[in-house]
XYZ file of C-alpha atoms in Angstrom:
503
model
C -31.252 -54.549 28.388
C -28.905 -57.405 29.283
C -25.092 -57.262 29.702
C -22.636 -60.047 30.514
C -18.965 -59.615 31.557
C -16.148 -61.891 32.710
C -14.400 -61.611 36.043
C -12.642 -63.974 38.447
C -12.473 -64.875 42.119
C -9.392 -66.174 43.906
C -10.119 -69.289 45.969
C -7.024 -70.383 47.834
C -4.279 -69.501 45.368
C -6.212 -70.332 42.201
C -8.617 -68.123 40.247
C -12.116 -69.315 39.414
C -14.327 -67.748 36.739
C -17.194 -65.468 37.767
C -19.714 -64.178 35.254
C -21.275 -60.772 35.935
C -24.785 -60.589 34.481
C -26.718 -57.298 34.622
C -30.309 -56.959 33.509
C -32.348 -53.737 33.383
C -36.117 -54.046 33.054
C -39.238 -51.952 33.580
C -40.315 -51.627 37.167
C -39.817 -49.686 40.346
C -36.285 -48.157 40.171
C -33.947 -50.347 42.236
C -30.529 -51.968 42.155
C -30.006 -55.418 43.659
C -27.027 -57.794 43.693
C -27.533 -61.550 43.945
C -25.233 -64.591 43.821
C -23.897 -64.956 47.381
C -22.021 -61.649 47.422
C -20.266 -61.296 50.787
C -18.498 -58.399 52.495
C -16.653 -56.187 50.032
C -18.293 -57.933 47.059
C -21.734 -57.020 48.400
C -20.646 -53.386 48.630
C -19.434 -53.342 45.002
C -22.748 -52.027 43.678
C -22.582 -49.022 46.019
C -19.036 -48.114 44.967
C -19.999 -48.592 41.333
C -23.048 -46.294 41.658
C -20.984 -43.457 43.154
C -18.167 -44.003 40.633
C -20.652 -43.623 37.777
C -22.321 -40.588 39.333
C -18.996 -38.813 39.877
C -17.979 -39.682 36.318
C -21.064 -38.004 34.859
C -22.978 -41.191 34.102
C -26.584 -41.369 35.306
C -28.334 -44.680 35.880
C -31.694 -45.128 34.128
C -34.842 -45.293 36.327
C -35.260 -49.051 35.903
C -35.226 -52.206 37.975
C -31.620 -53.412 37.713
C -30.446 -56.815 38.908
C -26.777 -57.799 39.139
C -26.075 -61.534 39.251
C -22.699 -63.070 40.146
C -22.538 -66.581 38.729
C -22.077 -69.352 39.724
C -24.686 -68.538 42.355
C -23.549 -71.235 44.820
C -19.992 -69.857 45.127
C -19.478 -67.263 47.844
C -18.016 -64.069 46.397
C -15.502 -62.066 48.456
C -13.338 -59.087 47.581
C -13.566 -55.785 45.743
C -12.406 -57.000 42.313
C -15.990 -57.038 41.000
C -16.277 -53.235 41.251
C -14.950 -52.599 37.745
C -17.002 -55.169 35.779
C -20.183 -54.073 37.591
C -19.446 -50.407 36.839
C -18.652 -51.162 33.186
C -21.867 -53.158 32.848
C -23.968 -50.408 34.425
C -22.277 -47.845 32.160
C -23.169 -49.866 29.057
C -26.806 -49.937 30.169
C -26.849 -46.251 31.103
C -25.215 -45.090 27.860
C -26.999 -47.708 25.720
C -23.705 -48.960 24.252
C -23.278 -51.923 21.914
C -19.993 -53.577 22.915
C -18.690 -57.126 22.589
C -16.894 -57.902 25.835
C -16.549 -61.698 25.496
C -12.775 -61.494 25.075
C -12.128 -59.390 28.191
C -11.784 -60.127 31.896
C -12.213 -57.266 34.389
C -10.744 -57.166 37.915
C -10.253 -53.959 39.874
C -11.561 -52.024 42.836
C -13.076 -48.572 42.312
C -12.856 -45.464 44.421
C -15.987 -43.307 44.696
C -14.620 -40.847 42.129
C -14.111 -43.569 39.520
C -10.393 -44.196 39.936
C -9.148 -47.792 39.691
C -7.379 -49.360 42.648
C -5.234 -52.479 42.836
C -6.429 -55.685 44.478
C -4.685 -58.649 46.105
C -4.450 -61.890 44.136
C -4.146 -60.370 40.669
C -1.324 -62.785 39.766
C -3.466 -65.968 39.838
C -6.171 -64.031 37.981
C -3.565 -63.194 35.317
C -2.620 -66.872 35.055
C -6.288 -67.743 34.587
C -6.752 -65.035 31.922
C -3.766 -66.359 29.984
C -5.068 -69.933 30.125
C -8.473 -68.819 28.810
C -7.066 -66.444 26.214
C -8.781 -63.398 27.731
C -7.506 -59.826 27.723
C -7.201 -58.600 31.301
C -8.262 -55.061 32.264
C -6.946 -53.946 35.643
C -5.692 -50.972 37.623
C -2.295 -49.597 36.639
C -1.147 -50.591 40.133
C -1.742 -54.255 39.219
C -0.710 -54.130 35.552
C 2.963 -55.010 35.983
C 2.271 -57.913 38.319
C -0.471 -59.319 36.087
C 1.669 -58.988 32.946
C 4.338 -61.211 34.474
C 1.982 -64.154 33.935
C 2.259 -63.682 30.185
C -1.363 -62.560 29.864
C -2.432 -59.655 27.617
C -2.916 -56.929 30.228
C -4.201 -53.364 29.939
C -3.785 -51.033 32.914
C -5.924 -47.928 33.483
C -6.285 -45.137 36.028
C -9.992 -44.295 35.684
C -13.293 -45.868 34.742
C -13.817 -43.356 31.902
C -10.506 -44.460 30.364
C -11.704 -48.060 30.373
C -14.954 -47.102 28.657
C -13.143 -45.013 26.054
C -10.803 -47.930 25.335
C -13.668 -50.399 24.979
C -15.479 -48.005 22.609
C -12.324 -47.637 20.512
C -11.941 -43.927 21.228
C -8.432 -44.346 22.633
C -5.684 -46.869 22.011
C -3.594 -48.480 24.702
C -0.642 -50.832 24.352
C -0.683 -54.008 26.371
C 1.613 -53.985 29.396
C 5.012 -55.390 28.459
C 7.203 -57.141 30.997
C 10.194 -59.316 30.269
C 10.152 -62.443 32.403
C 13.632 -63.379 33.593
C 13.682 -66.247 36.073
C 17.346 -65.725 36.928
C 18.249 -64.907 40.527
C 21.429 -64.488 42.512
C 22.668 -65.023 46.034
C 24.691 -61.817 46.371
C 22.508 -60.263 49.052
C 22.304 -63.385 51.232
C 24.423 -64.083 54.341
C 27.184 -66.591 53.629
C 28.156 -69.781 55.451
C 31.801 -68.681 55.401
C 31.068 -66.617 58.509
C 30.079 -69.768 60.426
C 33.349 -70.942 61.937
C 33.883 -74.607 62.624
C 30.709 -76.709 62.888
C 31.761 -78.893 59.950
C 29.544 -81.767 61.095
C 26.565 -79.444 61.355
C 27.293 -77.996 57.915
C 27.395 -81.537 56.577
C 23.969 -82.215 58.104
C 22.619 -78.972 56.615
C 23.853 -79.976 53.142
C 22.058 -83.323 53.504
C 18.897 -81.597 54.728
C 18.781 -79.087 51.863
C 19.839 -81.534 49.146
C 17.095 -84.031 49.981
C 14.619 -81.506 51.457
C 14.805 -83.236 54.843
C 13.506 -81.412 57.938
C 16.197 -80.671 60.507
C 16.352 -79.914 64.239
C 19.396 -78.134 65.696
C 19.962 -78.610 69.431
C 22.651 -76.791 71.394
C 23.381 -74.218 74.097
C 22.909 -70.473 73.486
C 25.453 -68.746 71.274
C 26.732 -71.749 69.311
C 25.316 -70.445 66.019
C 22.009 -72.295 65.564
C 20.122 -69.230 64.337
C 23.128 -68.067 62.341
C 23.234 -71.404 60.516
C 19.477 -71.449 59.872
C 19.444 -67.946 58.366
C 22.119 -68.983 55.868
C 20.284 -72.050 54.581
C 18.504 -70.142 51.745
C 21.959 -69.274 50.369
C 22.647 -72.933 49.545
C 19.204 -73.916 48.290
C 18.851 -74.548 44.541
C 17.269 -71.827 42.428
C 13.538 -72.126 41.980
C 12.346 -73.330 38.604
C 9.622 -71.543 36.650
C 6.823 -73.627 38.184
C 8.031 -72.898 41.730
C 8.456 -69.182 41.022
C 4.902 -68.870 39.709
C 3.453 -70.978 42.512
C 5.215 -68.984 45.228
C 4.279 -65.688 43.561
C 0.608 -66.722 43.577
C 0.732 -67.196 47.346
C 2.345 -63.837 48.019
C 0.001 -62.108 45.555
C -3.048 -63.454 47.410
C -1.587 -62.155 50.687
C -0.649 -58.771 49.190
C 3.023 -59.247 50.070
C 4.628 -58.778 46.661
C 7.082 -55.968 45.999
C 5.479 -53.624 43.443
C 8.823 -53.019 41.754
C 9.814 -56.712 41.708
C 6.555 -58.669 41.764
C 8.082 -62.089 41.103
C 9.344 -64.313 43.927
C 12.754 -65.418 42.676
C 14.290 -66.270 46.049
C 13.021 -69.119 48.153
C 10.952 -67.797 51.074
C 12.393 -67.730 54.579
C 9.742 -67.394 57.269
C 10.609 -67.110 60.963
C 7.460 -66.640 63.089
C 7.813 -65.558 66.730
C 7.405 -68.062 69.552
C 4.157 -66.320 70.493
C 2.579 -67.187 67.143
C -0.861 -68.809 67.306
C -1.885 -71.944 65.456
C -4.049 -69.815 63.118
C -1.130 -67.559 62.167
C 0.994 -70.646 61.520
C -1.373 -72.903 59.567
C -3.713 -70.219 58.221
C -7.325 -69.317 58.838
C -9.181 -66.340 60.212
C -12.500 -65.058 58.897
C -11.334 -65.303 55.257
C -9.288 -68.524 55.639
C -6.082 -66.803 54.518
C -2.719 -68.609 54.171
C -0.527 -68.976 57.249
C 3.237 -69.027 57.748
C 3.587 -72.629 56.559
C 2.060 -71.691 53.193
C 4.145 -68.514 52.960
C 7.164 -70.810 53.478
C 6.101 -73.081 50.575
C 9.122 -73.999 48.412
C 11.349 -72.381 51.051
C 12.284 -72.508 54.728
C 10.133 -72.350 57.838
C 12.487 -71.507 60.709
C 11.157 -72.066 64.216
C 13.723 -70.717 66.655
C 13.375 -71.717 70.318
C 11.196 -74.567 69.093
C 10.199 -75.803 72.550
C 8.974 -72.317 73.519
C 6.097 -72.473 71.025
C 2.738 -73.509 72.435
C 2.219 -77.245 72.279
C -0.915 -76.972 70.120
C 1.036 -74.804 67.643
C 3.782 -77.416 67.373
C 1.256 -80.236 67.002
C -0.510 -78.373 64.192
C 2.554 -79.077 62.034
C 1.837 -82.816 61.894
C -0.378 -82.859 58.785
C 1.582 -80.398 56.613
C 4.894 -82.086 57.472
C 3.418 -85.363 56.255
C 1.237 -84.234 53.336
C 2.863 -81.031 52.066
C -0.477 -79.204 52.175
C -2.946 -77.839 54.696
C -6.734 -77.672 54.565
C -8.182 -74.652 56.366
C -11.861 -75.054 57.232
C -13.921 -72.114 58.415
C -17.644 -71.315 58.497
C -17.361 -69.227 55.333
C -14.767 -71.226 53.416
C -12.793 -74.449 53.092
C -9.493 -73.975 51.299
C -6.505 -76.229 50.697
C -3.149 -74.455 50.504
C 0.241 -75.885 49.469
C 2.692 -76.197 52.363
C 5.762 -78.105 51.206
C 8.495 -76.376 53.158
C 11.846 -77.251 54.689
C 11.370 -77.151 58.459
C 14.437 -75.880 60.296
C 13.926 -75.881 64.051
C 16.377 -74.814 66.747
C 16.207 -75.238 70.501
C 18.241 -75.385 73.697
C 18.720 -78.737 75.454
C 17.092 -77.415 78.643
C 15.282 -74.296 79.997
C 18.502 -72.523 81.018
C 20.197 -73.726 77.855
C 23.411 -75.108 79.325
C 22.737 -78.807 79.857
C 25.826 -80.652 78.634
C 27.836 -77.429 78.277
C 31.568 -77.576 78.955
C 31.764 -73.866 79.710
C 28.787 -73.212 81.969
C 26.904 -75.230 84.563
C 23.264 -76.160 83.994
C 20.937 -74.890 86.737
C 17.892 -76.970 85.761
C 16.486 -79.912 87.680
C 15.811 -83.205 85.921
C 12.069 -82.561 86.254
C 12.418 -79.147 84.605
C 14.440 -80.608 81.741
C 11.946 -83.416 81.145
C 9.000 -80.997 81.235
C 10.764 -78.697 78.761
C 11.512 -81.491 76.297
C 8.054 -83.004 76.682
C 6.685 -80.082 74.643
C 8.024 -81.945 71.624
C 5.878 -85.056 71.296
C 7.141 -88.306 69.836
C 5.100 -87.919 66.620
C 6.593 -84.463 65.981
C 10.185 -85.572 66.590
C 9.507 -88.612 64.414
C 8.634 -86.293 61.523
C 11.896 -84.345 61.750
C 14.394 -86.259 59.623
C 17.712 -84.974 60.956
C 18.246 -84.225 64.645
C 21.656 -82.672 65.186
C 23.601 -81.582 68.250
C 25.358 -78.244 67.695
C 28.451 -78.237 69.940
C 30.259 -75.293 71.488
C 33.257 -74.052 69.502
C 36.739 -73.583 70.934
C 37.893 -69.969 70.996
C 40.817 -70.828 68.690
C 38.403 -71.672 65.864
C 36.768 -68.273 66.158
C 39.964 -66.423 65.288
C 39.101 -66.431 61.545
C 42.388 -68.108 60.656
C 41.128 -71.122 58.772
C 39.068 -70.911 55.631
C 35.640 -72.409 56.273
C 33.261 -73.974 53.803
C 31.277 -71.164 52.154
C 27.784 -71.091 50.678
C 28.976 -71.397 47.076
C 30.825 -74.676 47.689
C 27.931 -76.070 49.745
C 25.421 -75.018 47.092
C 27.475 -76.747 44.409
C 27.078 -80.041 46.269
C 23.362 -79.435 46.771
C 22.743 -78.632 43.118
C 24.555 -81.774 41.956
C 22.347 -83.892 44.231
C 19.215 -82.063 43.067
C 20.145 -82.893 39.457
C 20.467 -86.563 40.381
C 17.021 -86.510 41.988
C 15.432 -84.762 38.992
C 16.665 -87.535 36.733
C 15.613 -90.213 39.212
C 12.092 -88.850 39.695
C 11.478 -87.511 36.177
C 8.502 -89.860 35.761
C 7.309 -89.523 39.364
C 5.123 -86.841 41.046
C 7.921 -85.974 43.512
C 11.116 -83.936 43.374
C 13.202 -84.832 46.441
C 14.265 -87.917 48.365
C 12.357 -86.772 51.462
C 9.098 -86.992 49.486
C 9.500 -90.673 48.606
C 6.595 -93.005 49.386
C 7.023 -96.697 50.237
C 6.999 -97.759 46.577
C 9.821 -95.308 45.849
C 11.813 -96.504 48.857
C 11.554 -100.116 47.689
C 12.698 -99.093 44.232
C 15.471 -96.615 44.975
C 16.735 -97.556 48.468
C 17.725 -101.187 48.157
C 20.323 -102.316 50.724
C 23.008 -104.989 50.770
C 23.112 -107.591 53.566
C 25.526 -105.623 55.765
C 23.474 -102.420 55.520
C 20.299 -104.351 56.430
C 22.030 -105.895 59.427
C 23.227 -102.508 60.708
C 19.828 -100.876 60.260
C 17.938 -103.731 61.923
C 20.306 -103.794 64.911
C 19.940 -100.034 65.357
C 16.159 -100.288 65.079
C 16.027 -102.909 67.833
C 18.423 -101.020 70.102
C 16.879 -97.565 69.758
C 13.268 -98.610 69.168
C 12.873 -96.838 65.832
C 9.310 -96.540 64.543
C 8.342 -97.556 61.013
C 8.442 -93.865 60.053
C 11.956 -93.470 61.499
C 13.042 -96.605 59.629
C 11.826 -95.100 56.351
C 13.403 -91.731 57.082
C 16.782 -93.342 57.707
C 16.570 -94.957 54.273
C 15.663 -91.624 52.663
C 18.526 -89.833 54.426
C 20.917 -92.623 53.425
C 19.766 -92.230 49.818
C 20.629 -88.511 49.944
C 24.025 -89.240 51.541
C 24.744 -91.761 48.785
C 23.809 -89.146 46.190
C 26.225 -86.673 47.784
C 28.944 -89.319 47.527
C 27.918 -89.950 43.888
C 27.097 -93.563 44.744
C 24.329 -95.425 42.945
C 23.900 -97.893 45.825
C 23.478 -97.236 49.536
C 26.528 -98.435 51.483
C 26.855 -99.419 55.164
C 28.685 -96.126 55.851
C 25.687 -94.196 54.504
C 23.318 -96.112 56.785
C 25.536 -95.483 59.812
C 25.653 -91.754 59.152
C 21.897 -91.626 58.584
C 21.292 -93.437 61.897
C 23.499 -90.933 63.713
C 21.130 -88.138 62.666
C 18.179 -89.904 64.297
C 19.767 -90.149 67.764
C 20.010 -86.995 69.872
C 22.772 -87.101 72.501
C 20.789 -85.436 75.261
C 19.817 -88.156 77.745
C 19.375 -86.790 81.252
């Protein structure tokens, strides 16, 4: 007897089809699984056997072979438990069922109960695209239904069999998809007193999705500013919500009650983080912090305290917006288009250039500390901003400071301009412009060219820095509602490429 069922495997953040084929023939009683089953997938047959036994279903004394196709794709995970168990049940009970329109994905306990698995969201997206009805654990039903797929959630293997035989009826999981989100629970920029120039730089960074480095002594509000950046970022569109949700589903980080990622991610790894935890990897080539920050913010506080190899590992994703993780068992490409917000002190003690405290570092110590940030890394950070100390008078909460709502209003207006500008292009923000876009959208008048060329000669700007200045100037012009880049925009953009921290 031959049975064929549909399942799926998550590779990266996308689901790929897997066909479960089970054949029972005459021969010495045995049960084998073929098709590059690895780890938990290889153990699926054992869980399925016990689930059937404890559900009162006895396997026939035949030679049974389970094939996971395509055979050249390595299979990982416990999501094949359910389709294998259903297939074995059909053979054992000699059932005649048409399962072509169903996709099965769930882990099984030894007593036959269904358990949730990670990555059900991309599997739901795949099921919807293929027009398949998805049968999962009740724990996964709500999350899977958010994809718009036809989803049926069950508690036990016997319930699934009864449903497939038509003995019981079950309504498809219903979930209303509302992509609205709010900023009520986010910290507000109104609590950041003073720092108007820094707030201006933050608006530019968020509006054009430009990476930003904040440099200043301890206690000036660098971390406070960074943690408030999500409150001024534009709301994610449907594509971004689904893409971000896929990532968090694969990592098992979704909230069961609210399994959609409405808010832009904010990731802040510790300075002791390894390069694997940052870029992704491990035995299963899982996503790292830069992928978890996709469509959101990656905040690296005390930037110079990270290991040099960790900092250098950011080069490719900062440039390409993706990261390829290669391991012995897998090679996966993950999206990693994030807004890098880094913060650091100007020296080891933190008080170089301070007006309130004296720096205790030697010139050699300062140079060694700053040398952790290589030229190529600094070149990839668009805006480099000094965060000054604030006078005590400005901390008295007397003046009304710019709040998140007013800053977000500016950002959203600039984002609208960019959407119209790049509607026929594969990019969304000014920071993502390639050379052809720069030539088309960043034309300069003679005075602006003269200023930029003089600054390039004086400060030794690289070709990348030259391009970044043009991109920043384009964002500044958009903030000012100007169609053309003016000399004042170029001057301001240049100022964000020159750190005032010479020893």
